[in-house]
Short mmCIF file of C-alpha atoms and ligand atoms in Angstrom, two decimals:
data_model
loop_
_atom_site.label_atom_id
_atom_site.label_comp_id
_atom_site.label_asym_id
_atom_site.label_seq_id
_atom_site.Cartn_x
_atom_site.Cartn_y
_atom_site.Cartn_z
CA MET A 1 0.00 0.00 0.00
CA LEU A 2 2.70 2.44 1.06
CA ASN A 3 4.62 1.92 -2.18
CA LEU A 4 1.48 2.57 -4.26
CA ILE A 5 0.88 5.80 -2.37
CA GLN A 6 4.52 6.74 -2.83
CA GLU A 7 4.45 6.05 -6.57
CA ALA A 8 1.36 8.19 -7.06
CA ALA A 9 2.86 10.97 -4.95
CA ASP A 10 6.17 10.82 -6.83
CA PHE A 11 4.32 11.07 -10.13
CA ILE A 12 2.36 14.13 -9.00
CA ARG A 13 5.39 15.80 -7.42
CA SER A 14 7.31 15.53 -10.67
CA ALA A 15 4.36 17.05 -12.56
CA ILE A 16 3.74 20.09 -10.36
CA SER A 17 5.80 23.23 -9.87
CA LEU A 18 4.48 24.31 -6.44
CA GLN A 19 4.55 22.81 -2.94
CA PRO A 20 0.96 23.10 -1.69
CA GLU A 21 0.05 22.72 1.98
CA VAL A 22 -3.66 23.01 1.29
CA ALA A 23 -5.83 20.51 -0.56
CA ILE A 24 -9.45 20.96 -1.51
CA VAL A 25 -11.84 18.18 -2.45
CA LEU A 26 -14.51 19.67 -4.64
CA GLY A 27 -17.83 18.06 -4.05
CA SER A 28 -21.12 19.59 -4.89
CA GLY A 29 -21.10 23.24 -3.94
CA LEU A 30 -17.55 23.98 -4.95
CA GLY A 31 -17.39 22.59 -8.46
CA ASN A 32 -16.46 25.91 -10.05
CA LEU A 33 -13.74 26.85 -7.61
CA THR A 34 -11.06 26.18 -10.18
CA SER A 35 -12.30 29.13 -12.25
CA ASP A 36 -10.96 31.45 -9.50
CA MET A 37 -7.64 29.63 -9.41
CA GLU A 38 -4.48 30.51 -11.18
CA VAL A 39 -4.04 27.04 -12.54
CA LYS A 40 -0.51 25.86 -13.23
CA GLU A 41 -1.01 22.18 -13.92
CA VAL A 42 -3.96 19.89 -14.55
CA ILE A 43 -3.44 16.18 -14.10
CA ARG A 44 -6.10 13.71 -15.16
CA TYR A 45 -6.74 11.00 -12.59
CA GLN A 46 -6.36 8.40 -15.32
CA GLY A 47 -2.71 9.35 -15.70
CA ILE A 48 -1.82 9.03 -12.01
CA PRO A 49 -0.48 5.59 -11.08
CA HIS A 50 -2.93 3.57 -8.94
CA PHE A 51 -5.51 6.38 -8.77
CA PRO A 52 -9.12 5.23 -9.07
CA VAL A 53 -11.17 6.86 -11.85
CA SER A 54 -14.37 8.73 -11.06
CA THR A 55 -17.63 7.61 -12.65
CA VAL A 56 -20.45 9.73 -11.28
CA GLU A 57 -22.18 12.30 -13.43
CA GLY A 58 -21.14 15.87 -12.66
CA HIS A 59 -17.77 14.94 -11.14
CA GLU A 60 -14.81 15.12 -13.46
CA GLY A 61 -11.64 13.41 -12.41
CA LYS A 62 -8.85 15.98 -12.47
CA LEU A 63 -6.24 17.20 -10.06
CA PHE A 64 -5.51 20.93 -10.33
CA CYS A 65 -2.38 22.54 -8.98
CA GLY A 66 -2.03 26.30 -8.80
CA THR A 67 -2.67 29.24 -6.55
CA PHE A 68 -5.95 30.23 -4.96
CA SER A 69 -6.07 33.32 -2.81
CA GLY A 70 -2.35 33.71 -3.47
CA LYS A 71 -1.45 30.37 -1.86
CA PRO A 72 -0.41 27.15 -3.56
CA VAL A 73 -3.23 24.61 -3.50
CA LEU A 74 -3.98 21.14 -4.78
CA VAL A 75 -7.56 20.70 -5.87
CA MET A 76 -9.31 17.41 -6.47
CA SER A 77 -12.14 17.88 -8.88
CA GLY A 78 -14.03 14.63 -8.61
CA ARG A 79 -14.01 12.32 -5.64
CA PHE A 80 -14.60 8.62 -5.21
CA HIS A 81 -17.80 7.52 -3.54
CA TYR A 82 -18.25 4.28 -1.69
CA TYR A 83 -21.59 3.77 -3.50
CA GLU A 84 -19.76 3.63 -6.83
CA GLY A 85 -18.28 0.36 -5.68
CA TYR A 86 -14.84 1.54 -4.61
CA SER A 87 -13.37 0.06 -1.49
CA MET A 88 -12.72 2.34 1.46
CA LYS A 89 -9.00 2.07 0.67
CA GLU A 90 -9.69 3.38 -2.85
CA VAL A 91 -11.98 6.14 -1.59
CA THR A 92 -9.27 7.40 0.74
CA PHE A 93 -6.27 6.75 -1.54
CA PRO A 94 -6.09 10.35 -2.84
CA VAL A 95 -5.98 11.70 0.73
CA ARG A 96 -3.05 9.41 1.48
CA VAL A 97 -1.27 10.60 -1.63
CA MET A 98 -1.84 14.24 -0.76
CA GLN A 99 -0.55 13.66 2.77
CA ARG A 100 2.57 12.17 1.22
CA LEU A 101 2.89 15.34 -0.86
CA GLY A 102 3.01 17.44 2.30
CA ILE A 103 -0.58 18.63 2.58
CA ARG A 104 -1.41 19.90 6.09
CA PHE A 105 -4.94 21.21 5.53
CA LEU A 106 -7.84 19.46 3.82
CA PHE A 107 -11.06 21.25 2.93
CA LEU A 108 -14.05 19.35 1.59
CA SER A 109 -17.56 20.04 0.45
CA ASN A 110 -20.54 17.85 -0.24
CA ALA A 111 -24.23 17.89 -1.01
CA ALA A 112 -26.43 16.71 1.82
CA GLY A 113 -30.03 16.30 2.77
CA GLY A 114 -31.14 18.53 5.64
CA LEU A 115 -32.49 16.73 8.71
CA ASN A 116 -32.53 19.65 11.15
CA PRO A 117 -36.07 21.10 10.84
CA SER A 118 -34.75 24.67 10.82
CA PHE A 119 -32.61 24.09 7.70
CA LYS A 120 -33.65 25.37 4.29
CA MET A 121 -32.78 24.28 0.81
CA GLY A 122 -29.62 26.06 -0.33
CA ASP A 123 -28.23 26.54 3.20
CA VAL A 124 -24.54 25.93 3.74
CA MET A 125 -23.60 23.98 6.87
CA LEU A 126 -20.19 24.01 8.48
CA ILE A 127 -19.67 20.45 9.68
CA THR A 128 -18.87 20.38 13.40
CA ASP A 129 -18.83 16.62 13.87
CA HIS A 130 -19.90 13.44 12.14
CA ILE A 131 -21.56 10.07 12.57
CA ASN A 132 -19.89 7.35 10.53
CA TYR A 133 -22.87 5.31 9.41
CA PHE A 134 -20.98 3.67 6.54
CA PRO A 135 -20.78 -0.09 7.00
CA GLU A 136 -17.00 0.20 7.26
CA ASN A 137 -14.17 2.28 8.57
CA PRO A 138 -11.37 3.08 6.10
CA LEU A 139 -8.78 2.23 8.75
CA ARG A 140 -10.02 -1.35 9.17
CA GLY A 141 -7.27 -3.86 8.48
CA LYS A 142 -3.59 -3.90 9.22
CA ASN A 143 -2.43 -0.48 10.35
CA ILE A 144 0.39 1.17 8.43
CA PRO A 145 2.30 3.06 11.13
CA GLU A 146 3.82 5.42 8.54
CA LEU A 147 0.28 6.66 7.85
CA GLY A 148 -0.87 7.03 11.45
CA GLU A 149 -1.55 5.21 14.68
CA ARG A 150 -3.75 2.14 15.20
CA PHE A 151 -6.43 3.87 17.27
CA PRO A 152 -6.51 7.49 16.16
CA ASP A 153 -8.24 10.07 18.30
CA MET A 154 -11.49 11.48 16.91
CA SER A 155 -12.37 13.96 19.63
CA GLU A 156 -12.01 16.85 17.20
CA PRO A 157 -12.33 15.61 13.62
CA TYR A 158 -13.19 19.09 12.32
CA ASP A 159 -10.53 21.53 13.45
CA LYS A 160 -11.77 23.95 16.11
CA GLN A 161 -9.47 26.79 15.10
CA LEU A 162 -10.43 26.50 11.43
CA ARG A 163 -14.11 26.45 12.37
CA ALA A 164 -13.70 29.60 14.45
CA LEU A 165 -11.99 31.27 11.50
CA VAL A 166 -14.77 30.19 9.15
CA LEU A 167 -17.43 31.61 11.48
CA GLN A 168 -15.53 34.88 11.74
CA ILE A 169 -15.20 35.12 7.96
CA SER A 170 -18.84 34.32 7.29
CA ALA A 171 -19.95 36.91 9.87
CA GLU A 172 -17.72 39.55 8.26
CA LYS A 173 -19.10 38.74 4.84
CA GLY A 174 -22.70 38.63 6.05
CA ILE A 175 -23.06 35.04 4.88
CA SER A 176 -25.36 33.02 7.08
CA LEU A 177 -23.89 29.67 7.86
CA ARG A 178 -25.46 26.71 9.60
CA GLN A 179 -23.49 24.38 11.80
CA GLY A 180 -24.16 20.77 12.55
CA VAL A 181 -23.47 17.07 12.55
CA TYR A 182 -23.07 15.26 9.23
CA LEU A 183 -24.11 11.65 9.01
CA GLY A 184 -22.49 9.65 6.21
CA THR A 185 -24.25 6.63 4.80
CA SER A 186 -23.31 4.40 1.90
CA GLY A 187 -26.22 5.23 -0.42
CA PRO A 188 -26.89 5.30 -3.33
CA SER A 189 -30.57 5.07 -2.41
CA TYR A 190 -31.83 8.13 -0.58
CA GLU A 191 -33.33 7.68 2.89
CA THR A 192 -36.73 6.26 3.69
CA PRO A 193 -38.98 8.20 6.08
CA ALA A 194 -38.07 5.78 8.89
CA GLU A 195 -34.33 6.18 8.23
CA THR A 196 -34.76 9.94 8.16
CA ARG A 197 -36.51 9.87 11.53
CA PHE A 198 -33.82 7.59 12.94
CA PHE A 199 -30.96 9.80 11.72
CA ARG A 200 -32.62 12.86 13.23
CA THR A 201 -33.13 11.04 16.50
CA ILE A 202 -29.50 10.01 16.81
CA GLY A 203 -28.36 13.60 16.42
CA ALA A 204 -27.64 14.22 12.76
CA ASP A 205 -28.38 17.59 11.15
CA ALA A 206 -27.59 16.52 7.59
CA VAL A 207 -27.12 13.28 5.70
CA GLY A 208 -24.90 12.50 2.73
CA MET A 209 -22.87 9.80 1.03
CA SER A 210 -19.30 11.04 1.17
CA THR A 211 -16.68 12.97 3.15
CA ILE A 212 -16.42 10.80 6.28
CA PRO A 213 -13.96 8.25 4.82
CA GLU A 214 -11.68 11.06 3.63
CA VAL A 215 -11.92 12.85 6.98
CA ILE A 216 -11.02 9.69 8.91
CA ALA A 217 -7.98 9.12 6.68
CA ALA A 218 -7.03 12.78 6.98
CA ARG A 219 -7.18 12.72 10.79
CA HIS A 220 -5.32 9.43 10.91
CA GLY A 221 -2.46 11.20 9.19
CA GLY A 222 -2.71 14.38 11.28
CA THR A 223 -4.15 16.56 8.51
CA ARG A 224 -6.34 19.42 9.74
CA VAL A 225 -9.85 19.39 8.29
CA ALA A 226 -12.69 21.78 7.54
CA ALA A 227 -15.78 20.59 5.68
CA PHE A 228 -19.04 22.01 4.42
CA SER A 229 -22.40 20.61 3.37
CA VAL A 230 -24.67 22.29 0.90
CA ILE A 231 -28.22 21.45 1.95
CA THR A 232 -29.76 20.53 -1.36
CA ASN A 233 -33.04 19.12 -0.05
CA CYS A 234 -34.83 19.02 3.28
CA ASN A 235 -35.98 15.70 4.60
CA ASN A 236 -39.03 15.64 6.83
CA PRO A 237 -39.98 12.09 7.85
CA ASP A 238 -43.65 13.06 8.13
CA ASN A 239 -43.79 14.63 4.70
CA MET A 240 -41.09 13.07 2.54
CA LEU A 241 -40.61 14.69 -0.82
CA GLN A 242 -38.94 12.88 -3.70
CA THR A 243 -35.23 13.57 -4.06
CA SER A 244 -33.59 13.69 -7.46
CA HIS A 245 -29.90 13.86 -8.31
CA SER A 246 -30.46 16.62 -10.87
CA GLU A 247 -32.27 18.79 -8.31
CA VAL A 248 -29.48 18.14 -5.79
CA GLN A 249 -26.91 19.34 -8.33
CA ARG A 250 -28.94 22.43 -9.28
CA VAL A 251 -29.29 23.64 -5.68
CA ALA A 252 -25.64 22.88 -4.96
CA ARG A 253 -24.53 25.11 -7.82
CA GLN A 254 -26.55 28.02 -6.41
CA ALA A 255 -24.74 27.94 -3.08
CA GLU A 256 -21.35 27.92 -4.73
CA THR A 257 -20.57 31.61 -4.68
CA ASP A 258 -20.85 31.94 -0.89
CA LEU A 259 -18.91 28.80 -0.14
CA ARG A 260 -16.16 29.69 -2.59
CA SER A 261 -15.68 33.12 -1.06
CA ILE A 262 -15.47 31.62 2.44
CA ILE A 263 -12.81 29.13 1.36
CA TYR A 264 -10.92 31.85 -0.51
CA GLU A 265 -10.68 33.98 2.64
CA LEU A 266 -9.98 31.00 4.86
CA ILE A 267 -6.95 30.04 2.79
CA LYS A 268 -5.73 33.63 2.76
CA ARG A 269 -5.76 33.72 6.58
CA LEU A 270 -4.11 30.38 7.27
N1 LIG B 1 -29.59 11.93 1.39
C1 LIG B 1 -28.34 11.47 1.19
N2 LIG B 1 -27.45 12.09 0.44
C2 LIG B 1 -27.81 13.26 -0.13
C3 LIG B 1 -29.09 13.80 0.05
C4 LIG B 1 -30.02 13.10 0.86
O1 LIG B 1 -31.19 13.51 1.06
N3 LIG B 1 -29.13 14.97 -0.65
C5 LIG B 1 -27.91 15.12 -1.21
N4 LIG B 1 -27.11 14.09 -0.91
#
């Protein structure tokens, strides 16, 4: 495993001209971020040794290197979802490679269904904590000590200092930001009314199908994390509306401007 990670990292290092400390995983809600970047290199996932290839509609598989907000960044456009059939090791492989490249900060976004009754479609939620409801943990199996310890601490998966900075920035910009717990489930089917009720009851504010595996791998390796959910639909167990992928993508695109400007300022102040 370590040699595969190393080979992918070596390939990327030889292809890029900067040394980024910040990586961004573009999920729904940040797709256009690269248009504000001064892009130096674009690497297709297909060309990177051992990298999985993304299949889901609306997610292209490219790694961008350049500057954003004046700082060198590595941007993953297209992520790997567990529901696509990838193993947890594949889903988290890019995070491992980026850690090998010297990344210290990882920012992620996703689309999620709102569970908190006060949430509205189009809201952006700063993730404060998560519930790993995937059937697996990406760290299951033999631990690789070079990547992190056997039983990593998870008392603060989403960096407190980064969250404080994000709240300060959003207040200054007059952007209203929700905060809450993200529950990650395998999907790809959306939740039933009973599952929605259950997820609310156990303390989740939003539900989605990504992010948690990457965050666990990031924390295992000591990378500091901030993550955001775009609330693309609101799930009320007593009045469930149909959820469609195209509607989820449309709402996510609308919230992009706010989220992009928060991340821009966050990187500037690191
Ligand atoms: N459930 C799970 N994942 C999602 C949802 C949802 O309602 N909306 C966007 N991603």
